[in-house]
Amino acid sequence: MKLATLKNGQPDGRLVVVSADASHCVDASPVAATMLDALQRWDAVQPGLARLSQALDIPDARASVGALPFDPQQCAAPLPRSFQWLDGSAFLNHGRLMERAFKTPPIADFETIPLMYQGAADDFLGPHDPVPLPSEDDGIDYEGEFAVVLGDTPMGVGPQQALQHVRLVVLLNDWSLRSFGPREAKSGFGFLQAKPSTAFAPIAVTPDELGPAWREGRVHLQLQVHRNDAWCGHPHGGAMHFHFGELIAHAARTRRLSAGTLIGSGTVSNADAAMGSCCIAERRMIETLAQGAPRTPFLRFGERVRMLALDGQGGAGPFGMLDQVVQQAPGTVAER
Amino acid sequence: MKLATLKNGQPDGRLVVVSADASHCVDASPVAATMLDALQRWDAVQPGLARLSQALDIPDARASVGALPFDPQQCAAPLPRSFQWLDGSAFLNHGRLMERAFKTPPIADFETIPLMYQGAADDFLGPHDPVPLPSEDDGIDYEGEFAVVLGDTPMGVGPQQALQHVRLVVLLNDWSLRSFGPREAKSGFGFLQAKPSTAFAPIAVTPDELGPAWREGRVHLQLQVHRNDAWCGHPHGGAMHFHFGELIAHAARTRRLSAGTLIGSGTVSNADAAMGSCCIAERRMIETLAQGAPRTPFLRFGERVRMLALDGQGGAGPFGMLDQVVQQAPGTVAER
């Protein structure tokens, strides 16, 4: 099943069910008005959403449920805001490169205890929204990631049991400001100014929708990034060191996680340099190691970043595409 | 004006207006069903809430608005969940002691750039709720703090302008698990397992309700803590190094803050040892400096912690009292 949220002027938008081919959608409000509402009452609403999904996938039945063409341009993030967004760093190749980039000391238990920071969940960006930021001097960067969206998850859940609480899988761009990263990491309090609003591809999918690409708690798809018209990378999501169940269990060690909690994979990253990179900071570190200095600049206002999960046939995979342009936030004056 | 939230089986509870003497309350749902709803539509609902507040404060008018006795035992947190909770560390005395306790290196710009971590906002505890935690071995500690609750706040807001976005002031216990703190601080990703659900005193007040105790962006009240029947401290909130406007501006540097965002002061702490401490970790560090080793143990299941802001006459000040007991979380098995 594929779900999305259309903008309607309200902070939570309006939930729609999307056809398997992403050509059509249908208003889900008779079943659940918003994605947050659906996640909070999942067992009750899932059958109704599934019926809409089935009707959408029969072209002759589409009219009977009031299907409309699906336009990703009208989409908010599938979950436009939530009560919790926890982002892991489960691709060790990325972690190792960032450690060198930030010049921070090696982290103990790097391979046995997941790294995870708490992000801002109050203001997610839609797939075609501009990205408003205060200054080009902040080291504007993207990070391509997968994430799972949870139902209510109890404190102390184990890694395998945790996977039973995964309701949806999403694709996101964890926009990052690198000039704040090293200081915030060294402060011990974690990333805050370094992490502005996160953006999401238009379609959230149930794990079964991914078929064999969802296995062992990982998304076995390549995440492709373009900066303007240049290919930057398409590393494989299957290379996650910690799987999503382990990340959820880590998050739930001392707290319960309420429905709608998002758990991110961290930047998708492969050790094979031919796969490219899902963020600029990695690329710059690779350049520094090979050539003594970074060559790829961070983003400037007006630049465009596109992300999608490859479907194997060269098309935008199950999540649809993120396609955003970075711009000066209205009214901001960089006070530093 | 004083506001509170009564439990009603729903995650956001039911908003009530509380009388100035905290003896009575009245259902606010004809004006705003929940605190989150009120914060999101503050300008529209504030006059209606103020009218209820005025009626409550005239004993003869209470019956006409359907006033009921106010029972803090029935309260959830004033804002039972929100989309963002950012906690500063604005009392430098606390920061300096914790730096020594965690054995982390001195933080650059400690006195000019606020420290702030992003906390879990999805599951706040009410003032009399038990505190479910997985293990006594985690270094269970309390932290007494003040916080402000914001209306919509734009990216790039300055420190003085930021204070105009403060809607409410609250008192909270930032429950902490010290055994996770040093590792999470050193990882650079900030506190996660170290910060279970935060608990709140029952009453949220508008800044004007504090009178002269709200000035220069600070809460000029003493925060008193008891562990079981023993006094632990009553340090003064006026000693904040960064005021709340500066903390808000720091948080809004690269993001807008949506209505309902909470910004915390960090543990209230004074350099004068006679004022005591609002957390055990400080006390243990003071003992270590004076006597070579900590003497005060962290909390065990069954222990009780009470917090209030002194009103100057020995009573529970404007926020009412937090009175909680720590207990083993049901179903948790410490997996370490």
XYZ file of C-alpha atoms in Angstrom:
672
model
C 0.000 0.000 0.000
C 1.174 3.511 -0.872
C 0.123 6.594 1.061
C 0.743 10.307 0.601
C -0.406 13.623 2.038
C -1.790 16.436 -0.091
C -1.396 20.025 1.071
C -4.679 21.590 2.161
C -3.534 24.629 4.128
C -3.567 22.722 7.428
C -0.373 21.598 9.193
C -1.205 17.890 8.882
C -2.580 18.006 5.329
C -4.999 15.439 3.901
C -4.234 11.724 3.638
C -4.580 9.992 0.259
C -4.071 6.425 -0.875
C -1.904 6.189 -4.005
C -2.165 3.540 -6.722
C 0.672 1.039 -7.109
C 1.744 2.764 -10.335
C 1.579 6.175 -8.613
C -0.702 7.502 -11.361
C -3.818 8.010 -9.234
C -4.848 8.695 -5.684
C -8.012 8.792 -3.634
C -9.019 10.869 -0.639
C -8.643 8.747 2.492
C -10.480 11.095 4.849
C -13.547 8.869 5.230
C -11.122 6.357 6.808
C -8.493 8.648 8.370
C -8.215 12.392 7.882
C -4.450 12.636 8.299
C -1.415 10.366 8.296
C -0.881 10.993 12.007
C -4.479 9.987 12.671
C -4.003 6.813 10.606
C -0.808 5.870 12.458
C -2.455 6.387 15.826
C -5.365 4.097 14.891
C -3.537 1.815 12.438
C -5.209 -1.500 13.231
C -8.644 0.094 12.899
C -7.964 2.017 9.690
C -5.614 -0.305 7.818
C -8.415 -2.477 6.326
C -10.274 0.594 5.027
C -7.121 2.023 3.483
C -6.314 -1.346 1.928
C -9.771 -1.475 0.308
C -9.183 1.940 -1.266
C -5.774 0.774 -2.440
C -7.235 -2.332 -4.066
C -9.936 -0.306 -5.855
C -7.290 2.110 -7.157
C -5.326 -0.702 -8.735
C -8.285 -1.803 -10.876
C -8.560 0.864 -13.584
C -12.293 0.209 -14.034
C -12.920 0.658 -10.312
C -11.043 3.944 -9.963
C -14.012 6.128 -10.832
C -16.200 4.403 -8.252
C -13.928 5.530 -5.405
C -13.432 9.040 -6.799
C -9.812 8.593 -7.888
C -7.910 11.627 -9.135
C -4.580 11.899 -10.941
C -1.746 11.845 -8.382
C 0.371 14.999 -8.540
C 3.534 14.876 -6.392
C 3.828 18.658 -6.789
C 0.798 18.977 -4.494
C 2.316 16.766 -1.821
C 3.472 17.642 1.637
C 5.788 15.179 3.383
C 3.816 11.921 3.816
C 3.821 12.727 7.543
C 4.051 16.543 7.513
C 4.906 16.754 11.198
C 5.264 14.265 13.994
C 6.048 14.026 17.677
C 9.444 12.365 17.274
C 12.173 12.062 14.643
C 15.242 10.032 15.586
C 17.980 9.659 13.024
C 20.559 6.926 13.264
C 23.908 6.591 11.548
C 23.809 2.966 10.520
C 26.110 3.076 7.483
C 29.540 2.812 9.039
C 31.285 3.997 5.886
C 29.532 7.360 6.271
C 30.273 7.502 9.983
C 33.964 6.840 9.482
C 34.277 9.520 6.795
C 32.368 12.083 8.877
C 34.528 11.375 11.898
C 37.541 12.330 9.806
C 35.741 15.326 8.296
C 34.712 16.674 11.720
C 38.139 15.845 13.199
C 36.359 14.308 16.203
C 37.941 11.468 18.180
C 36.968 7.865 17.336
C 33.714 6.829 18.984
C 33.811 3.897 21.388
C 31.588 0.923 20.522
C 31.102 2.368 17.027
C 30.212 -1.061 15.623
C 28.080 -2.313 18.495
C 26.010 0.680 19.711
C 24.148 2.728 17.099
C 24.682 6.470 16.870
C 21.418 8.401 16.854
C 20.413 12.028 17.242
C 17.019 13.562 17.878
C 15.861 15.790 15.032
C 13.143 18.390 14.575
C 9.798 16.792 13.740
C 7.576 19.867 13.832
C 8.092 21.157 10.313
C 8.911 18.626 7.599
C 9.241 19.746 3.981
C 7.376 18.257 1.023
C 9.174 16.720 -1.972
C 8.977 19.829 -4.166
C 9.139 22.499 -1.460
C 11.953 25.010 -1.658
C 14.508 24.634 1.127
C 14.699 27.937 3.036
C 18.029 28.467 4.787
C 19.645 31.532 6.300
C 23.103 31.598 4.731
C 25.283 30.077 2.013
C 28.150 30.247 4.507
C 26.675 27.461 6.637
C 27.958 24.591 4.482
C 24.639 23.557 2.940
C 24.540 19.821 2.312
C 22.041 17.033 1.624
C 21.903 13.504 3.080
C 19.915 10.786 1.325
C 18.360 8.307 3.747
C 15.627 5.754 4.297
C 13.473 5.786 7.418
C 10.704 3.788 9.022
C 7.543 5.180 10.611
C 6.368 3.359 13.724
C 3.161 2.512 15.479
C 3.152 2.635 19.280
C 6.302 0.835 20.428
C 6.949 -0.176 24.035
C 10.019 0.693 26.080
C 12.543 -2.128 26.111
C 11.452 -3.757 22.836
C 14.033 -6.108 21.315
C 15.490 -5.718 17.801
C 13.422 -8.451 16.129
C 10.174 -7.601 17.893
C 10.785 -3.952 17.014
C 10.366 -4.694 13.308
C 6.740 -5.665 13.989
C 6.061 -2.017 14.854
C 7.180 -0.694 11.452
C 4.120 0.681 9.668
C 5.690 2.559 6.755
C 8.988 3.104 4.963
C 9.980 6.510 3.560
C 12.802 8.212 1.660
C 14.153 11.515 2.948
C 16.721 14.232 2.565
C 18.217 15.072 5.967
C 19.311 18.599 5.027
C 22.465 19.483 6.950
C 24.553 22.578 7.636
C 28.138 21.442 7.955
C 29.605 24.591 9.459
C 27.704 23.866 12.687
C 28.410 20.132 12.782
C 31.864 19.870 14.336
C 31.161 22.390 17.105
C 27.814 20.823 17.972
C 29.334 17.336 17.954
C 32.170 18.454 20.233
C 29.739 20.193 22.622
C 28.270 16.797 23.473
C 24.716 18.104 23.098
C 24.352 16.881 19.512
C 23.122 18.435 16.294
C 20.641 21.301 16.412
C 21.554 24.250 14.203
C 23.294 21.713 11.947
C 19.940 20.091 11.174
C 17.278 22.317 9.611
C 13.935 20.916 8.433
C 14.049 17.450 6.879
C 12.359 16.805 3.497
C 10.555 13.675 2.311
C 9.780 11.939 -0.970
C 6.036 11.993 -1.645
C 5.078 8.358 -1.084
C 5.229 6.324 2.118
C 4.921 2.590 1.543
C 3.985 -0.313 3.765
C 6.893 -2.768 4.080
C 5.066 -5.449 2.033
C 4.860 -2.991 -0.887
C 8.653 -3.239 -1.181
C 8.485 -7.001 -1.724
C 11.921 -8.636 -1.492
C 13.556 -5.208 -1.222
C 12.391 -5.155 2.440
C 14.261 -7.895 4.233
C 16.429 -8.294 7.324
C 15.163 -4.914 8.516
C 16.798 -3.068 5.620
C 15.717 -1.369 2.383
C 17.557 -3.201 -0.403
C 17.332 -0.439 -2.981
C 19.820 2.030 -4.390
C 19.342 5.651 -3.434
C 20.247 7.930 -6.344
C 21.158 11.586 -5.922
C 21.580 14.296 -8.541
C 22.934 17.768 -7.840
C 21.606 19.978 -10.618
C 22.189 17.746 -13.652
C 25.168 15.866 -12.249
C 24.915 12.338 -10.869
C 26.388 12.183 -7.340
C 25.802 8.608 -6.301
C 23.493 5.625 -6.012
C 24.708 3.629 -3.009
C 22.795 0.585 -1.847
C 20.559 0.610 1.243
C 21.295 -3.021 1.990
C 24.693 -2.045 3.395
C 23.215 -0.851 6.698
C 25.378 -2.186 9.529
C 22.600 -1.903 12.125
C 19.166 -2.841 10.754
C 16.067 -0.815 11.543
C 15.018 -3.204 14.329
C 18.306 -2.556 16.095
C 17.891 1.203 15.669
C 14.340 1.070 17.076
C 15.457 -1.051 20.028
C 18.243 1.445 20.727
C 15.750 4.326 20.716
C 13.281 2.434 22.921
C 15.890 1.451 25.523
C 14.654 4.046 28.049
C 11.461 5.433 26.478
C 8.348 4.226 24.718
C 7.959 5.521 21.157
C 4.574 6.904 20.247
C 2.832 6.235 16.941
C 4.295 8.416 14.211
C 7.872 8.214 15.494
C 10.341 8.185 12.586
C 13.637 6.278 12.790
C 16.199 7.143 10.115
C 19.007 5.037 8.691
C 21.527 7.853 8.429
C 23.154 8.699 5.108
C 23.161 5.726 2.756
C 26.812 5.010 2.032
C 28.868 2.235 0.461
C 32.591 1.662 0.766
C 32.801 1.158 -3.035
C 33.705 4.617 -4.361
C 32.053 3.781 -7.698
C 28.697 3.992 -5.951
C 29.265 7.705 -5.291
C 27.964 9.584 -2.269
C 24.590 10.701 -0.913
C 26.068 13.824 0.693
C 28.689 16.418 -0.224
C 30.642 16.094 3.031
C 31.564 12.484 2.201
C 32.674 13.496 -1.280
C 34.830 16.283 0.162
C 36.462 13.918 2.644
C 37.212 11.393 -0.102
C 38.780 14.217 -2.142
C 40.786 15.367 0.858
C 42.134 11.865 1.449
C 43.019 11.382 -2.227
C 44.154 14.864 -3.182
C 44.889 16.723 0.057
C 41.978 19.143 -0.156
C 38.247 19.144 -0.870
C 37.193 20.212 -4.353
C 33.401 19.902 -4.364
C 31.785 23.023 -2.892
C 28.748 22.971 -0.644
C 25.452 24.168 -2.138
C 24.622 27.733 -3.067
C 21.152 29.264 -3.266
C 19.423 28.271 -6.497
C 20.974 24.802 -6.688
C 18.704 21.804 -7.152
C 18.905 18.380 -5.473
C 16.972 15.319 -6.623
C 16.729 11.966 -4.866
C 14.919 8.739 -5.597
C 15.215 5.034 -4.921
C 16.021 3.220 -8.169
C 13.386 0.725 -9.237
C 15.829 -1.296 -11.314
C 14.347 -0.033 -14.589
C 15.747 3.488 -14.361
C 12.519 5.011 -13.034
C 11.644 6.686 -9.760
C 11.110 3.775 -7.397
C 8.349 3.228 -4.846
C 8.799 6.496 -2.941
C 8.687 8.911 -5.901
C 11.166 11.746 -6.200
C 12.479 14.545 -4.023
C 13.207 17.568 -6.230
C 14.097 20.699 -4.303
C 15.884 24.014 -4.744
C 17.822 25.689 -1.924
C 16.953 29.329 -1.308
C 17.498 32.219 1.094
C 14.918 31.998 3.880
C 12.675 35.082 3.787
C 13.496 37.622 6.459
C 16.566 35.878 7.809
C 19.691 37.776 8.619
C 22.633 35.590 9.393
C 23.554 36.527 12.993
C 26.794 34.872 13.861
C -3.755 33.270 33.331
C -3.218 29.697 34.471
C -3.879 26.680 32.263
C -3.754 22.938 32.836
C -4.692 19.715 31.070
C -6.900 17.069 32.632
C -6.489 13.453 31.605
C -9.397 12.145 29.524
C -7.976 9.003 27.972
C -6.831 10.855 24.846
C -3.160 11.683 24.155
C -3.724 15.453 24.261
C -6.139 15.504 27.222
C -8.635 18.279 27.858
C -7.670 21.910 28.416
C -8.886 23.714 31.551
C -8.430 27.254 32.825
C -7.321 27.330 36.478
C -8.168 30.031 39.015
C -5.382 32.285 40.293
C -5.500 30.525 43.669
C -5.442 27.097 41.929
C -8.558 26.029 43.833
C -10.892 25.760 40.838
C -10.838 25.114 37.133
C -13.220 25.276 34.222
C -13.442 23.245 31.020
C -11.948 25.300 28.200
C -13.172 23.076 25.355
C -15.774 25.579 24.096
C -12.773 27.833 23.362
C -10.000 25.294 22.651
C -10.208 21.542 23.151
C -6.533 20.964 23.903
C -3.465 22.965 24.864
C -1.879 22.252 21.495
C -4.995 23.556 19.767
C -4.898 26.698 21.923
C -1.219 27.348 21.151
C -1.805 26.921 17.427
C -4.655 29.465 17.469
C -3.471 31.606 20.392
C -4.517 35.045 19.173
C -8.014 33.762 18.418
C -8.511 31.833 21.653
C -6.658 33.979 24.192
C -9.584 36.405 24.782
C -12.016 33.528 25.402
C -9.602 31.839 27.820
C -9.036 35.155 29.595
C -12.793 35.600 30.069
C -13.014 32.164 31.709
C -10.031 33.056 33.881
C -11.653 36.299 35.033
C -14.932 34.534 35.878
C -13.025 31.920 37.894
C -11.403 34.565 40.036
C -14.765 35.968 41.192
C -16.095 33.377 43.642
C -19.730 34.363 42.939
C -19.200 33.913 39.189
C -17.611 30.463 39.386
C -20.891 28.562 39.276
C -22.016 30.447 36.169
C -19.091 29.071 34.154
C -19.350 25.567 35.585
C -16.213 25.693 37.733
C -15.054 22.524 39.447
C -12.471 21.984 42.173
C -9.001 21.758 40.609
C -7.316 18.433 41.355
C -3.650 18.231 40.286
C -3.833 14.446 40.696
C -6.027 14.361 37.582
C -3.573 16.393 35.534
C -1.488 15.380 32.579
C 1.453 17.607 31.677
C 0.000 21.021 30.708
C 1.076 20.168 27.153
C 0.950 16.336 27.187
C 2.877 16.022 23.938
C 4.278 18.440 21.424
C 6.173 18.533 18.152
C 9.407 19.900 19.609
C 11.216 20.019 22.956
C 14.595 21.753 23.029
C 16.433 21.931 26.306
C 19.203 24.432 26.900
C 21.869 24.494 29.570
C 21.776 28.137 30.572
C 23.012 27.881 34.153
C 26.762 27.814 33.740
C 27.343 26.534 37.263
C 25.518 23.338 36.309
C 27.352 23.096 33.001
C 30.754 23.430 34.626
C 29.988 20.776 37.233
C 28.602 18.361 34.616
C 31.651 18.845 32.425
C 33.764 17.666 35.334
C 31.345 14.855 36.174
C 31.288 13.565 32.579
C 35.078 14.073 32.225
C 34.430 15.719 28.844
C 36.783 18.388 27.493
C 35.916 22.068 28.058
C 33.413 23.344 25.492
C 34.515 26.234 23.285
C 32.389 29.388 23.472
C 30.733 28.035 26.621
C 29.748 31.540 27.748
C 28.710 32.937 24.366
C 26.862 30.118 22.535
C 24.124 28.246 24.415
C 24.244 24.489 24.734
C 20.980 22.847 23.723
C 19.825 19.318 22.995
C 16.665 18.074 21.334
C 14.504 15.998 23.663
C 11.575 13.641 23.227
C 8.290 15.534 23.012
C 5.946 12.657 22.210
C 5.248 11.371 25.691
C 5.409 13.858 28.558
C 4.525 12.754 32.096
C 1.972 14.428 34.358
C 2.892 15.849 37.780
C 1.762 12.805 39.757
C 2.514 10.096 37.205
C 4.905 7.352 38.217
C 8.227 7.472 36.350
C 8.699 4.148 34.552
C 12.355 3.308 33.907
C 14.079 0.092 32.922
C 16.877 -0.238 35.474
C 18.232 1.116 38.745
C 21.691 0.669 37.258
C 21.198 3.548 34.809
C 22.013 6.334 37.292
C 18.465 7.657 37.760
C 18.514 11.396 38.386
C 16.158 14.387 38.297
C 16.793 17.889 36.922
C 14.597 20.796 38.016
C 14.078 23.375 35.273
C 11.876 26.133 33.952
C 10.788 26.248 30.313
C 8.814 28.472 27.970
C 6.189 27.334 25.468
C 6.182 29.205 22.169
C 3.752 30.303 19.539
C 4.895 30.134 15.912
C 8.391 31.636 15.806
C 10.199 32.541 12.582
C 13.658 31.394 11.567
C 16.306 33.987 12.352
C 14.400 35.742 15.150
C 16.589 37.885 17.419
C 16.858 37.410 21.208
C 14.624 40.331 22.206
C 11.999 39.740 19.517
C 12.010 36.057 20.490
C 10.539 36.886 23.899
C 7.398 38.166 22.169
C 6.706 34.580 21.067
C 6.616 33.201 24.634
C 3.053 32.114 25.380
C 3.486 30.144 28.597
C 6.009 29.346 31.317
C 6.226 25.888 32.902
C 8.177 23.960 35.560
C 9.562 20.547 34.703
C 11.657 17.614 35.808
C 14.041 16.621 33.026
C 14.484 13.020 34.200
C 17.988 11.847 33.335
C 19.912 8.580 33.278
C 23.506 9.400 34.081
C 25.081 6.115 33.057
C 24.334 6.968 29.405
C 25.350 10.630 29.570
C 29.126 10.570 29.157
C 29.097 8.091 26.276
C 26.316 9.920 24.451
C 28.043 13.261 24.980
C 31.333 11.881 23.661
C 29.627 10.328 20.619
C 28.774 13.827 19.402
C 25.184 12.820 18.669
C 23.843 14.118 21.981
C 21.559 12.709 24.645
C 18.996 10.079 23.741
C 18.934 7.077 26.082
C 20.107 9.502 28.793
C 16.828 11.397 28.526
C 13.642 9.438 29.161
C 10.234 11.142 29.283
C 10.165 14.599 30.841
C 7.586 15.426 33.558
C 5.781 18.706 34.166
C 4.186 20.543 37.088
C 0.417 20.832 36.573
C -0.006 24.521 35.809
C 1.298 26.494 32.829
C 1.150 30.259 33.340
C 1.198 33.195 30.968
C 4.262 35.382 31.596
C 2.120 38.238 33.021
C 0.820 35.848 35.696
C 4.354 35.769 37.148
C 4.346 39.560 37.664
C 7.807 40.879 38.524
C 9.151 37.313 38.717
C 9.162 37.311 34.875
C 11.718 39.868 33.774
C 14.772 40.031 31.517
C 13.657 36.754 29.948
C 14.139 34.812 33.167
C 11.979 33.253 35.897
C 13.021 34.970 39.131
C 11.779 32.269 41.479
C 13.503 29.614 43.548
C 13.029 26.025 42.450
C 12.812 23.722 45.455
C 13.485 19.990 45.288
C 12.843 17.290 47.877
C 14.037 13.700 47.575
C 11.729 11.656 49.772
C 11.552 13.877 52.878
C 14.974 15.470 52.480
C 15.469 18.993 51.148
C 17.943 18.971 48.247
C 18.029 22.569 47.128
C 16.174 25.732 46.187
C 18.416 27.585 43.715
C 17.215 30.766 42.073
C 16.044 30.883 38.452
C 17.285 34.443 37.997
C 20.853 33.151 37.696
C 20.357 32.023 34.074
C 23.395 33.137 32.063
C 21.527 33.060 28.746
C 17.944 34.326 29.006
C 15.071 32.556 27.276
C 15.139 34.996 24.339
C 18.735 34.031 23.654
C 17.886 30.333 23.872
C 14.960 30.758 21.461
C 17.111 32.729 19.008
C 19.744 29.990 19.170
C 17.134 27.334 18.379
C 15.627 29.407 15.552
C 18.982 30.118 13.890
C 18.368 27.608 11.072
C 14.734 26.529 11.571
C 11.365 28.016 12.298
C 9.783 26.818 15.543
C 6.175 25.742 15.358
C 3.576 26.593 17.982
C 3.925 24.345 21.005
C 7.732 24.202 20.879
C 9.185 24.058 24.400
C 12.535 25.672 25.240
C 14.080 24.633 28.559
C 16.484 26.509 30.814
C 18.547 23.504 31.792
C 19.004 22.553 35.436
C 18.547 25.547 37.728
C 21.838 25.951 39.537
C 23.555 28.564 41.706
C 27.237 28.812 42.583
C 26.300 29.350 46.262
C 26.452 25.848 47.760
C 23.939 26.859 50.438
C 21.268 26.925 47.743
C 21.693 23.170 47.226
C 21.227 21.351 43.928
C 18.361 20.511 41.580
C 19.972 17.259 40.467
C 21.960 14.465 42.098
C 24.840 14.576 39.607
C 25.761 18.109 40.725
C 25.665 17.056 44.369
C 27.894 14.066 43.617
C 30.417 16.254 41.785
C 30.505 18.742 44.673
C 31.112 15.814 47.046
C 33.843 14.472 44.797
C 35.606 17.836 44.709
C 35.350 18.271 48.483
C 35.836 14.718 49.688
C 37.379 12.786 46.814
C 34.336 10.610 46.085
C 30.572 10.935 45.616
C 28.426 10.004 48.601
C 24.855 10.640 47.438
C 23.504 7.653 45.505
C 21.313 7.927 42.440
C 17.623 7.047 42.833
C 16.252 3.580 43.410
C 12.772 2.353 42.517
C 10.234 3.544 45.074
C 11.929 6.862 45.769
C 9.883 10.049 45.560
C 10.899 13.412 44.088
C 8.963 16.637 44.612
C 9.579 19.982 42.925
C 7.911 23.365 43.119
C 8.718 27.020 42.597
C 8.639 28.796 45.962
C 6.021 31.520 46.198
C 7.865 33.386 48.971
C 5.356 32.288 51.604
C 6.437 28.662 51.792
C 3.658 27.404 49.506
C 3.698 25.764 46.102
C 4.181 28.666 43.719
C 2.392 29.392 40.455
C 3.119 26.066 38.742
C 1.892 23.731 41.488
C 3.917 20.689 42.497
C 5.578 17.767 40.788
C 5.337 14.722 43.061
C 6.498 11.489 41.453
C 7.777 8.048 42.362
C 10.333 6.173 40.260
C 9.379 2.630 39.355
C 10.375 -0.334 37.193
C 8.815 0.066 33.754
C 6.394 -2.806 33.119
C 7.764 -5.424 30.773
C 11.242 -3.984 30.464
C 14.275 -6.170 30.649
C 17.522 -4.285 30.824
C 19.420 -5.432 27.697
C 22.950 -4.193 27.939
